[in-house]
PDB file of C-alpha atoms in Angstrom:
ATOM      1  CA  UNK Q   1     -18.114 -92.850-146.335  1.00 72.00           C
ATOM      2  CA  UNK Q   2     -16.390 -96.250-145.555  1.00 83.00           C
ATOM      3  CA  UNK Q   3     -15.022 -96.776-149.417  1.00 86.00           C
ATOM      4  CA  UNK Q   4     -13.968 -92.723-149.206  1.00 89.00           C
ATOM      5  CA  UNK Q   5     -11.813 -93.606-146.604  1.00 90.00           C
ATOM      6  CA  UNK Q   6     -11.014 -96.949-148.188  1.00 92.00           C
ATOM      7  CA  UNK Q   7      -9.482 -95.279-151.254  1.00 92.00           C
ATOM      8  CA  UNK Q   8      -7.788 -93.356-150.058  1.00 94.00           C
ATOM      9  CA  UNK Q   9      -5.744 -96.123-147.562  1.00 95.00           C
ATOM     10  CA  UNK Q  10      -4.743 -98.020-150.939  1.00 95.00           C
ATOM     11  CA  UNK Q  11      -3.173 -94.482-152.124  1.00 94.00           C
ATOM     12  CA  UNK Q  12      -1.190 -94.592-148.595  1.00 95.00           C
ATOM     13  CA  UNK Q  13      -0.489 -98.567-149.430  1.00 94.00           C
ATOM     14  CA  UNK Q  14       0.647 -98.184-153.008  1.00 94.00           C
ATOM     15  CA  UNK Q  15       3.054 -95.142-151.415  1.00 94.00           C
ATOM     16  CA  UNK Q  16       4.399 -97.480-148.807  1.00 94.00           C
ATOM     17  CA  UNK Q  17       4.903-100.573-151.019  1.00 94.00           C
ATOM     18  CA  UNK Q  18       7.256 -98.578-153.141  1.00 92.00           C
ATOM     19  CA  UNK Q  19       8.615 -97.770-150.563  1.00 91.00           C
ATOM     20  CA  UNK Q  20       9.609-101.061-149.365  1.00 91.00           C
ATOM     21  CA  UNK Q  21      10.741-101.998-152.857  1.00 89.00           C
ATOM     22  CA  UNK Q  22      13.218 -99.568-153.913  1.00 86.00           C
ATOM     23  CA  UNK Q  23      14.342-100.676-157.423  1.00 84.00           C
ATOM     24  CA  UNK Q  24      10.647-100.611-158.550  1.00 83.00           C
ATOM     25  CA  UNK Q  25      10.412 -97.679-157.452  1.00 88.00           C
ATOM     26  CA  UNK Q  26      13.764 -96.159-159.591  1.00 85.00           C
ATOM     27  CA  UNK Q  27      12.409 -97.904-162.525  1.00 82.00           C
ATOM     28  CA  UNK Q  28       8.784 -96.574-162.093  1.00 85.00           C
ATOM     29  CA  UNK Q  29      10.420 -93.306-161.896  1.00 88.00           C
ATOM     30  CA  UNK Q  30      11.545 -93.109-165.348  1.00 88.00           C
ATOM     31  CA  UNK Q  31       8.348 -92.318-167.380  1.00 88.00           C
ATOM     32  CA  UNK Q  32       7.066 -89.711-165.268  1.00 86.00           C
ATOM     33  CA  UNK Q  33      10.288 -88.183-166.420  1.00 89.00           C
ATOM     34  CA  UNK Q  34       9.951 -88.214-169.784  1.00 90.00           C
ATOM     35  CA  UNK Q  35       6.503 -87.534-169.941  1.00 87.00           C
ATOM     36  CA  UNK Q  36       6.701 -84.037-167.808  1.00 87.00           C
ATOM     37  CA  UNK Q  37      10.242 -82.897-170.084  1.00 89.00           C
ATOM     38  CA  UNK Q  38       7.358 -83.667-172.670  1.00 89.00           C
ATOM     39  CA  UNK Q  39       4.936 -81.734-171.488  1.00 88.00           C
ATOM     40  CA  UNK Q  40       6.955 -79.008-169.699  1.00 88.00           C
ATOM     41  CA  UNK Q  41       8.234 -77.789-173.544  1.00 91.00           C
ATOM     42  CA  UNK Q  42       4.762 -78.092-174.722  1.00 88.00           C
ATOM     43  CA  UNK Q  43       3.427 -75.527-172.186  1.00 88.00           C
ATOM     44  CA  UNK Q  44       7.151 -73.303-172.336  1.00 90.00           C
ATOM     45  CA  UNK Q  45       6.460 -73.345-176.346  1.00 90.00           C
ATOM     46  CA  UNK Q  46       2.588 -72.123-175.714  1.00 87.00           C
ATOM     47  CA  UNK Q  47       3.637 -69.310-173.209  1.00 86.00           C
ATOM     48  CA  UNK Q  48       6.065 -68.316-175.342  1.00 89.00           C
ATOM     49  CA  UNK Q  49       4.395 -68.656-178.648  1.00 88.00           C
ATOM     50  CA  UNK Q  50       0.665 -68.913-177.939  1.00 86.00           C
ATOM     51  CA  UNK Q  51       0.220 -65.152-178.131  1.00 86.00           C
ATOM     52  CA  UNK Q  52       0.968 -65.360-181.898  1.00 86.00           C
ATOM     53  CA  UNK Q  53      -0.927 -68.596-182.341  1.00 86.00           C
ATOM     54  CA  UNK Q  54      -3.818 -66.570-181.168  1.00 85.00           C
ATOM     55  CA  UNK Q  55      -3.521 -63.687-183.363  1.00 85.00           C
ATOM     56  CA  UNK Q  56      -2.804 -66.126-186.512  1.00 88.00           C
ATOM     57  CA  UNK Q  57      -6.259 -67.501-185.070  1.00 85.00           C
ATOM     58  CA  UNK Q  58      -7.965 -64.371-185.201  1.00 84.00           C
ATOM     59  CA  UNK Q  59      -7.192 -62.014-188.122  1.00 85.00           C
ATOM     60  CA  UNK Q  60     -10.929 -60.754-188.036  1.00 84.00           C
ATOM     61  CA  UNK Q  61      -9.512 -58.771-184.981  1.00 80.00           C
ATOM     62  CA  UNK Q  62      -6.633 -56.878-187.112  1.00 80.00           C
ATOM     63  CA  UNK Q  63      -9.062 -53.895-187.448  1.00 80.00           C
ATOM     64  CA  UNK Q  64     -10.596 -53.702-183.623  1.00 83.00           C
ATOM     65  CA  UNK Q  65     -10.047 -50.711-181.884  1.00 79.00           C
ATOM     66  CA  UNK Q  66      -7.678 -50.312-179.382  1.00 79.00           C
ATOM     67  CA  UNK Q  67      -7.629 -51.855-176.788  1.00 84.00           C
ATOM     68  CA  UNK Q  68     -10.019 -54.137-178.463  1.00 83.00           C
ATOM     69  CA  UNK Q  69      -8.144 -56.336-180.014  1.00 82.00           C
ATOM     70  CA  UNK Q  70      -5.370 -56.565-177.418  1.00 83.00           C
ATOM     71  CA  UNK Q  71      -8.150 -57.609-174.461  1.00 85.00           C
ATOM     72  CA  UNK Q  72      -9.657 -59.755-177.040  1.00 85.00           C
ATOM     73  CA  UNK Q  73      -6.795 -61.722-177.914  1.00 84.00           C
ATOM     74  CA  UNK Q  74      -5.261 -61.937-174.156  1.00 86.00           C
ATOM     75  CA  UNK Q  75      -8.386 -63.220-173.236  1.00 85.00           C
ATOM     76  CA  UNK Q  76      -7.974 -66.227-175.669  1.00 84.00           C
ATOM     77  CA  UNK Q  77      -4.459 -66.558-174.640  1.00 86.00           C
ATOM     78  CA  UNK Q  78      -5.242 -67.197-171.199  1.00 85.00           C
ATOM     79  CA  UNK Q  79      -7.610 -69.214-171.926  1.00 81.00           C
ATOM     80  CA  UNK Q  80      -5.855 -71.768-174.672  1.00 83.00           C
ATOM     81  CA  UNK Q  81      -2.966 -71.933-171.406  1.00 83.00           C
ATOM     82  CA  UNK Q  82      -5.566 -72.226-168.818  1.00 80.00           C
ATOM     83  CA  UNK Q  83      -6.997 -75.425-170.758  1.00 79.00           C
ATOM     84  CA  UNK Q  84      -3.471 -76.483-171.551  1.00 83.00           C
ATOM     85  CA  UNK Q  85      -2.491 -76.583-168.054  1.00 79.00           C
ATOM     86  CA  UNK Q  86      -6.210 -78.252-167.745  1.00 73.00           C
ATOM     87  CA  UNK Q  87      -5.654 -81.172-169.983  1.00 76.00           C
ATOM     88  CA  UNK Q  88      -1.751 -81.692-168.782  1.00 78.00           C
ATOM     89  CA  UNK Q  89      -3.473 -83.196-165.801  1.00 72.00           C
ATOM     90  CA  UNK Q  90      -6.380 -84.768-167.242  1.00 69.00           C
ATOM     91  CA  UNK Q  91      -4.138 -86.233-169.533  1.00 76.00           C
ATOM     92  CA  UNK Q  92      -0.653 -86.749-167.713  1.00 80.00           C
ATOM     93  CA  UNK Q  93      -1.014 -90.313-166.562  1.00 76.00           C
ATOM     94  CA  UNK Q  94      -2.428 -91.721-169.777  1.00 75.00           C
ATOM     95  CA  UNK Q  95       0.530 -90.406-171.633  1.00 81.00           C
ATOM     96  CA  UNK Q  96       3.090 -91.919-168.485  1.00 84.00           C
ATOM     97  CA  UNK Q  97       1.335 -94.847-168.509  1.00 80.00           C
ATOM     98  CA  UNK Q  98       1.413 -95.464-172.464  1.00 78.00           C
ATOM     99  CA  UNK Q  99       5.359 -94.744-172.426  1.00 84.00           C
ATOM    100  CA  UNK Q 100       5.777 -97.028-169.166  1.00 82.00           C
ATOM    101  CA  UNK Q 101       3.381 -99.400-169.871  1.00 78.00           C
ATOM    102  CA  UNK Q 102       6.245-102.235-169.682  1.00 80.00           C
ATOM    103  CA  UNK Q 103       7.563-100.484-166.790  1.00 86.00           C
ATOM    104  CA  UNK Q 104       4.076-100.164-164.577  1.00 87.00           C
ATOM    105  CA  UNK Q 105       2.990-103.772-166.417  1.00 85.00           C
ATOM    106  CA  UNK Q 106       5.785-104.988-164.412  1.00 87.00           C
ATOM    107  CA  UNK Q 107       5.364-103.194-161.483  1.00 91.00           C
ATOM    108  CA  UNK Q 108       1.825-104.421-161.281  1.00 91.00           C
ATOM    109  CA  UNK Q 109       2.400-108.088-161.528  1.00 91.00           C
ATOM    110  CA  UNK Q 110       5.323-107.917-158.860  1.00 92.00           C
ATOM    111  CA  UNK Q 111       2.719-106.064-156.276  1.00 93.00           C
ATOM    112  CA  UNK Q 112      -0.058-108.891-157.018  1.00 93.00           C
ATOM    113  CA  UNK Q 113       2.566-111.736-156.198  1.00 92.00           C
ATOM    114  CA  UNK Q 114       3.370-110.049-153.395  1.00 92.00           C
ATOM    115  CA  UNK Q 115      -0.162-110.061-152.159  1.00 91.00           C
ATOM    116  CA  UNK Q 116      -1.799-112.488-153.182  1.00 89.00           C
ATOM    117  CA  UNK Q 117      -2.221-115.756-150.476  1.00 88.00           C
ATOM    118  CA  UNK Q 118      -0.478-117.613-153.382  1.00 85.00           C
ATOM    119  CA  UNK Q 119       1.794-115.507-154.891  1.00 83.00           C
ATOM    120  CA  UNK Q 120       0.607-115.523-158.494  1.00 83.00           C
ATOM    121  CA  UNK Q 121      -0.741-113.104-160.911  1.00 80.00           C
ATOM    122  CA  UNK Q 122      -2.524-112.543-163.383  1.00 79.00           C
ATOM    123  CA  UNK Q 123      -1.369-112.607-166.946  1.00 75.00           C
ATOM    124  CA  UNK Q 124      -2.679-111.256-169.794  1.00 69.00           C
ATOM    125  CA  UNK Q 125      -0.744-113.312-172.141  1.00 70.00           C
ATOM    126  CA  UNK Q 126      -0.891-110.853-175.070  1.00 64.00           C
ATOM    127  CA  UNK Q 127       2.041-109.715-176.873  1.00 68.00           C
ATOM    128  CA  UNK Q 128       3.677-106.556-176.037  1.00 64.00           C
ATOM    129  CA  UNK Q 129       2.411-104.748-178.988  1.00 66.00           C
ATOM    130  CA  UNK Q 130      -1.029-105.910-178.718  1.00 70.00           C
ATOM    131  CA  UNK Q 131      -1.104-104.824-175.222  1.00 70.00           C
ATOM    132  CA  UNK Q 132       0.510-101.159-176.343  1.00 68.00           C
ATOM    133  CA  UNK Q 133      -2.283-100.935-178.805  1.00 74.00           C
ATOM    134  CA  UNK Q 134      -5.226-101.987-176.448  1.00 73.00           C
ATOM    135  CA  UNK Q 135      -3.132 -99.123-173.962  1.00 69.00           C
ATOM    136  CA  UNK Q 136      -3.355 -96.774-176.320  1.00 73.00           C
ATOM    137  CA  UNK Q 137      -6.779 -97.026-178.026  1.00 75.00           C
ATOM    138  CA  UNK Q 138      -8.190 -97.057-174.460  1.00 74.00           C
ATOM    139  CA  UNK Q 139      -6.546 -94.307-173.496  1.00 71.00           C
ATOM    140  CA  UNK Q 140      -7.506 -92.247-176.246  1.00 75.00           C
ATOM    141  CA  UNK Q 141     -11.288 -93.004-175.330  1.00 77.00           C
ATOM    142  CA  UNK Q 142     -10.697 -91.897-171.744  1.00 73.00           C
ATOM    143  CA  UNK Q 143      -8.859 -88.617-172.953  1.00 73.00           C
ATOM    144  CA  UNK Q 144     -11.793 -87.959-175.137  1.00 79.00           C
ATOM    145  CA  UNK Q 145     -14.356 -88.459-172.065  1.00 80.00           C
ATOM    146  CA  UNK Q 146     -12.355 -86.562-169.966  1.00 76.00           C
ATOM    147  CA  UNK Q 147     -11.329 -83.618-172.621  1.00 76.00           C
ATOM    148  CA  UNK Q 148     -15.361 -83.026-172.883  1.00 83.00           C
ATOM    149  CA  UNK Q 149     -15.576 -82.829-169.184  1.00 82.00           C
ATOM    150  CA  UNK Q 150     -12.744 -80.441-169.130  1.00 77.00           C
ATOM    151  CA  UNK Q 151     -14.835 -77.905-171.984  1.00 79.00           C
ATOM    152  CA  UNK Q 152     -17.781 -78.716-170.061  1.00 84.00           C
ATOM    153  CA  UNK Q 153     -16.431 -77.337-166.660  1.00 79.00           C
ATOM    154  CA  UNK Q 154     -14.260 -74.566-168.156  1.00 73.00           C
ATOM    155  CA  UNK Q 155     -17.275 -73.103-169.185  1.00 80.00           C
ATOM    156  CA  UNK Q 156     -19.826 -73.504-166.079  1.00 79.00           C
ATOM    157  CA  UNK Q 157     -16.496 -72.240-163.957  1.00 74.00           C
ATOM    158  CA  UNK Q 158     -17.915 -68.373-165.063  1.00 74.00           C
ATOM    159  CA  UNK Q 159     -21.089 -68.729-163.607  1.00 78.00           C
ATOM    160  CA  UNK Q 160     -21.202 -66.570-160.920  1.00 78.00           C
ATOM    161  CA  UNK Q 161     -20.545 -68.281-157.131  1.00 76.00           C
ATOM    162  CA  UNK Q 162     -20.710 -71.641-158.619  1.00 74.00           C
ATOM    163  CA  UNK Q 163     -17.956 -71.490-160.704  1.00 73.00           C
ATOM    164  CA  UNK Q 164     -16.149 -70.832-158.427  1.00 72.00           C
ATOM    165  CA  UNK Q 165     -17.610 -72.928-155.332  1.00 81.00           C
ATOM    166  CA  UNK Q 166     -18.973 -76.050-156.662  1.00 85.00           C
ATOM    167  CA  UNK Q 167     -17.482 -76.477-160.025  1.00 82.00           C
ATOM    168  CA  UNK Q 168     -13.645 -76.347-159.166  1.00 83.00           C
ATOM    169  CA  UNK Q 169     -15.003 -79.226-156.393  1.00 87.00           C
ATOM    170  CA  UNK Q 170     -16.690 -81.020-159.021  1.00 88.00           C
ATOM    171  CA  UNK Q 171     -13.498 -80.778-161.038  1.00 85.00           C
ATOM    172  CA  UNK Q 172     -11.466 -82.401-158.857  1.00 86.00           C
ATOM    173  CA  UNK Q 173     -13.639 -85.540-158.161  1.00 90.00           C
ATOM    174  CA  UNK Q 174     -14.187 -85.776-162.239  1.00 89.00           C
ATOM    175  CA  UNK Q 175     -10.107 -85.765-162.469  1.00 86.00           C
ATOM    176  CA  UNK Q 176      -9.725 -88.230-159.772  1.00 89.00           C
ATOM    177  CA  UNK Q 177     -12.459 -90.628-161.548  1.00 91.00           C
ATOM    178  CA  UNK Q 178     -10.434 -90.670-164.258  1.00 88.00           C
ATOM    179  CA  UNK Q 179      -7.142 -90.655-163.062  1.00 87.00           C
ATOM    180  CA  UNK Q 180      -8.056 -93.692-161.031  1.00 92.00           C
ATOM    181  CA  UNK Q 181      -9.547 -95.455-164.089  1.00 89.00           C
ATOM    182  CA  UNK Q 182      -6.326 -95.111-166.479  1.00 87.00           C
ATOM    183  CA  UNK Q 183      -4.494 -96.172-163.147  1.00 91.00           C
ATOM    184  CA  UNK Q 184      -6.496 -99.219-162.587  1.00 92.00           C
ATOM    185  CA  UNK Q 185      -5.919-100.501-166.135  1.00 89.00           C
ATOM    186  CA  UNK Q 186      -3.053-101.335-165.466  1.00 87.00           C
ATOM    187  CA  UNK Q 187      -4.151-103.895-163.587  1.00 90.00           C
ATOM    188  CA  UNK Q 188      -7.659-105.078-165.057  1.00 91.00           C
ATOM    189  CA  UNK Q 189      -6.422-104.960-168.468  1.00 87.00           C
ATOM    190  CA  UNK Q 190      -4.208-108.272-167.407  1.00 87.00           C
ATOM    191  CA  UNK Q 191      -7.228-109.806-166.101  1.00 88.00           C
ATOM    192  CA  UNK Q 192      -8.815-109.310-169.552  1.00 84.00           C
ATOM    193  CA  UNK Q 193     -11.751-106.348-168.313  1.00 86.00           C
ATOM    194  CA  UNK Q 194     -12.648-104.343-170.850  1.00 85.00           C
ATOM    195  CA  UNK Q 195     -12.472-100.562-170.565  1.00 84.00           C
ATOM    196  CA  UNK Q 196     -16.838-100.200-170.879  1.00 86.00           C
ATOM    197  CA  UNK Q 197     -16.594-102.974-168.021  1.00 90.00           C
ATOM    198  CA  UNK Q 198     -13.976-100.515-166.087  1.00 89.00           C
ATOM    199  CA  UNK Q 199     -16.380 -97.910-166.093  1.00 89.00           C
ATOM    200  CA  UNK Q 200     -19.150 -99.692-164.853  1.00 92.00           C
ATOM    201  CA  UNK Q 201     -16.980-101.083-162.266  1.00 92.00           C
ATOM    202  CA  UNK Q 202     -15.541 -98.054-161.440  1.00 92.00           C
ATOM    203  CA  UNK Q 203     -18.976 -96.289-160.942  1.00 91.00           C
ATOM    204  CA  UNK Q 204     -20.548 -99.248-158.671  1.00 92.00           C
ATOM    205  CA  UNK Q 205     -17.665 -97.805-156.394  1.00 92.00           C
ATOM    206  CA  UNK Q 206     -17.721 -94.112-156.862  1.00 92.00           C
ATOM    207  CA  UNK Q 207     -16.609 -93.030-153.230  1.00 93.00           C
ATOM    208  CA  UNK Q 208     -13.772 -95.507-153.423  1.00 94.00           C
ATOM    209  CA  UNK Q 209     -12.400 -94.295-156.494  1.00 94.00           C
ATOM    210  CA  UNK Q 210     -12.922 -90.428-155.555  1.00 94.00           C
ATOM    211  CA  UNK Q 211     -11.006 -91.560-151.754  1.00 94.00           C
ATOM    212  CA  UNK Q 212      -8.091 -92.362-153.985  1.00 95.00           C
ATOM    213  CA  UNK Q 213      -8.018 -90.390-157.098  1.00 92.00           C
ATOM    214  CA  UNK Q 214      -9.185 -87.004-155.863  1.00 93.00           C
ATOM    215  CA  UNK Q 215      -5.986 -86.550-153.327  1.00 93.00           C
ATOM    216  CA  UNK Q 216      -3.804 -87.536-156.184  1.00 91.00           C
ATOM    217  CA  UNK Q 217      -5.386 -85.275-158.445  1.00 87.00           C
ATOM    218  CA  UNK Q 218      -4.989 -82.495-156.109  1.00 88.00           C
ATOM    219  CA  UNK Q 219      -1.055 -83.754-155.249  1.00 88.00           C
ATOM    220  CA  UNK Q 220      -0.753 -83.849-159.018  1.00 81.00           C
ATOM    221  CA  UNK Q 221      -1.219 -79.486-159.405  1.00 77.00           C
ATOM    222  CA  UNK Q 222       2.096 -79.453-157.510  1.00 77.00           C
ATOM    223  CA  UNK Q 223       5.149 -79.349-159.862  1.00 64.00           C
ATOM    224  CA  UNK Q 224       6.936 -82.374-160.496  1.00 77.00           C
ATOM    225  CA  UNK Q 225       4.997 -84.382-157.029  1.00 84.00           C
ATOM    226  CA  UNK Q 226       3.296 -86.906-159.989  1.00 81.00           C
ATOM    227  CA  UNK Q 227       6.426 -87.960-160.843  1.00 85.00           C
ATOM    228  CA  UNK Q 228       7.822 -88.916-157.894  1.00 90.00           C
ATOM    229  CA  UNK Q 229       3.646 -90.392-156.681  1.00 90.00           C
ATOM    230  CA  UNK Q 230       3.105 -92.655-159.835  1.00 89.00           C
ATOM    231  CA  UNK Q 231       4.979 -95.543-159.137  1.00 92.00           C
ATOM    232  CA  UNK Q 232       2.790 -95.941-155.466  1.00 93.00           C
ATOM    233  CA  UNK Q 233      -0.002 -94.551-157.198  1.00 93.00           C
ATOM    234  CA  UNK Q 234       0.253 -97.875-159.857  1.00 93.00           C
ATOM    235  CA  UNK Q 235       0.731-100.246-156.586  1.00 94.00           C
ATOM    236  CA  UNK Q 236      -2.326 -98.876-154.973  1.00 95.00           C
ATOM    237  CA  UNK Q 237      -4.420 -99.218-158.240  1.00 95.00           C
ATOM    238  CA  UNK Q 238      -3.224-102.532-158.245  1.00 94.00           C
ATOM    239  CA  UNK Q 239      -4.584-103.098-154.660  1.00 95.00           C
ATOM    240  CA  UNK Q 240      -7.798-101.305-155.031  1.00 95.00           C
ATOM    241  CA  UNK Q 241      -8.219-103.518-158.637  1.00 93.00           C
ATOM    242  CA  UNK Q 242      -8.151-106.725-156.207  1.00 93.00           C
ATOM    243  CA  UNK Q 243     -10.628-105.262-153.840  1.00 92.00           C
ATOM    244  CA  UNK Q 244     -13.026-104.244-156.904  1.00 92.00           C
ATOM    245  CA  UNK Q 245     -12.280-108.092-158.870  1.00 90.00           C
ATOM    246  CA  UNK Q 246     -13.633-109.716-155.081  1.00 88.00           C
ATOM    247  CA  UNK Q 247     -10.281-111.101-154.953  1.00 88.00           C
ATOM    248  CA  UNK Q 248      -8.521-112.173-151.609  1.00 85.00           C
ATOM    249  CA  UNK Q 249      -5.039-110.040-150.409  1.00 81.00           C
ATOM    250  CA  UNK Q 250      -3.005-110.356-147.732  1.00 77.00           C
ATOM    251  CA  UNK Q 251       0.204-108.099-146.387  1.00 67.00           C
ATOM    252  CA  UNK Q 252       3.536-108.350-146.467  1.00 53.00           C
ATOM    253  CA  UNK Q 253       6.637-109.789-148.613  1.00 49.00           C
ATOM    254  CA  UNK Q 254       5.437-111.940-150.923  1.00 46.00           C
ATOM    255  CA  UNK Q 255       8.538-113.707-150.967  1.00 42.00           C
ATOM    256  CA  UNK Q 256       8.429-114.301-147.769  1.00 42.00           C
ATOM    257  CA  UNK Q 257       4.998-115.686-147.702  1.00 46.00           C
ATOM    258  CA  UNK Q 258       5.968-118.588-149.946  1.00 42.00           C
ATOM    259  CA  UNK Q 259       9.099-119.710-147.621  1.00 39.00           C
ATOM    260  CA  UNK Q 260       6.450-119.797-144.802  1.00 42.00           C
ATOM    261  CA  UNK Q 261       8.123-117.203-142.998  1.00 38.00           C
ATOM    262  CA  UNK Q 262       5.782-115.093-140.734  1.00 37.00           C
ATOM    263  CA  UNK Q 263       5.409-111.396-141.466  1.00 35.00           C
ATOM    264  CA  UNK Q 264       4.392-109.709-138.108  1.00 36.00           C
TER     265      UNK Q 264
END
C-alpha cells in the first residue's frame, strides 16, 4: 500500500514541477492540443456518420422486420462509439506523446537535471528520427496490448453484477498500467530500456504504477483535463522512472543546486 500511495505523490510532483516552470509547461501544452482537435473530429465524424457506417456494415439486415433492424443496428452504433470513446483514452497519450515527442523529450531531460544531485541526464544519443521511429513502433505494440484489453473488457462488462462492479474497476487499473508505461518511456527510452524490459519493470511495481496512472486515467474521462495534466503527468513519469532505475533524486531548482545555493 506504500508504492499506491507512492505513485500517486509523483503524479502530485510532476503537477507541481510544471508548475514551478511555466514555459515548459506552455510548450508541453501544445500536443495535447492537437491531438484532442484530432480526436474530437474523429468522434464528431462517427456520431454523425457512424449510423450509416453501420448500415453499409450490415446489409444482411435490409430485410429484418421492423423494429428489427433499427434495434439491431443502434445497438452496433452504440457500441462502435462506446469503443471509440474506449480507445480515445487507451490511446490518447501514445498519439500526444508521438506528436510531442521533441516537446516531452525535452521536458524530461530538463526535470532530471533538475533533480538529479549532479544535474545531468541521461541521453539517448540517437537521432531524432531514430528516436520517432523507436516512439512509434513501441507505441503501436502498447496500443495493440491495450486495444485487446479494451475487446476483452467490453465484453465481460455484460455479465451481470460484474460488469458492472468489478470490471469497470478492473478497467481503470488496466488504463492506468498503460498510461503510465507510454508515460514512462519517455524517460527510460533515453536510458536505452527496452519496451519488454518496461513491462517487466513496470509489473515488479504494480501498486506504484496503478497509485499514479489510475487517478490520471480517471482525470483523463473529463473533457479537455488531459490536456492541461500531460505536461506534469511527463515530469512525474520522469520522477517515478528514477525511483524504478534505483537512481538517487533530490528537490528543488536544479539550477540552483549547482551554484550551491540552499533550497529550504
Amino acid at each position: 500500500m506504500r508504492d499506491l500511495g507512492a505513485g500517486f505523490r509523483y503524479l502530485l510532483k510532476g503537477q507541481r514541477w510544471v508548475g514551478r516552470h511555466g514555459r515548459q509547461y506552455g510548450f508541453g501544452l501544445l500536443p495535447g492540443l492537437i491531438t484532442l482537435v484530432l480526436y474530437a473530429a474523429t468522434l464528431v465524424a462517427l456520431a454523425l456518420w457512424g449510423a450509416d457506417l453501420v448500415g453499409w456494415a450490415t446489409p444482411f439486415a435490409d430485410d429484418w422486420a421492423d423494429p428489427w433492424a433499427g434495434l439491431f443496428r443502434g445497438f452496433l452504433t452504440a457500441v462502435l462509439f462506446a469503443l471509440a470513446l474506449l480507445l480515445s483514452v487507451l490511446t490518447f497519450t501514445a498519439m500526444t506523446l508521438l506528436i510531442g515527442q521533441p516537446f516531452y523529450e525535452s521536458l524530461s531531460e530538463k526535470v532530471d537535471r533538475d533533480v538529479s544531485p549532479d544535474g545531468t541526464a541521461p541521453e539517448s544519443r540517437l537521432p531524432l528520427w531514430r528516436e520517432l521511429w523507436i516512439s512509434a513502433r513501441d507505441s503501436l505494440r502498447i496500443v495493440l496490448r491495450a486495444a485487446v484489453w479494451a475487446v476483452l473488457l467490453f465484453a465481460l462488462g455484460f455479465v451481470p453484477v460484474a460488469g458492472q462492479t468489478v470490471v469497470p474497476v478492473i478497467g481503470f487499473l488496466v488504463t492506468g498500467f498503460f498510461l503510465t508505461e507510454e508515460l514512462t518511456a519517455v524517460a527510460l527510452q533515453r536510458r536505452g530500456v527496452e519496451v519488454r524490459e518496461r513491462l517487466a519493470l513496470l509489473r515488479s511495481r504494480k501498486t506504484l504504477v496503478w497509485g499514479f496512472g489510475t487517478p490520471l486515467a480517471l482525470a483523463f474521462l473529463v473533457p479537455f483535463v488531459a490536456v492541461f495534466l500531460m505536461p506534469g503527468a511527463v515530469a512525474g513519469a520522469t520522477l517515478m522512472a528514477r525511483d524504478l532505475m534505483g537512481e538517487e533524486t533530490e528537490e528543488g531548482d536544479g539550477a540552483a543546486k549547482q551554484q550551491g545555493v540552499h533550497i529550504p
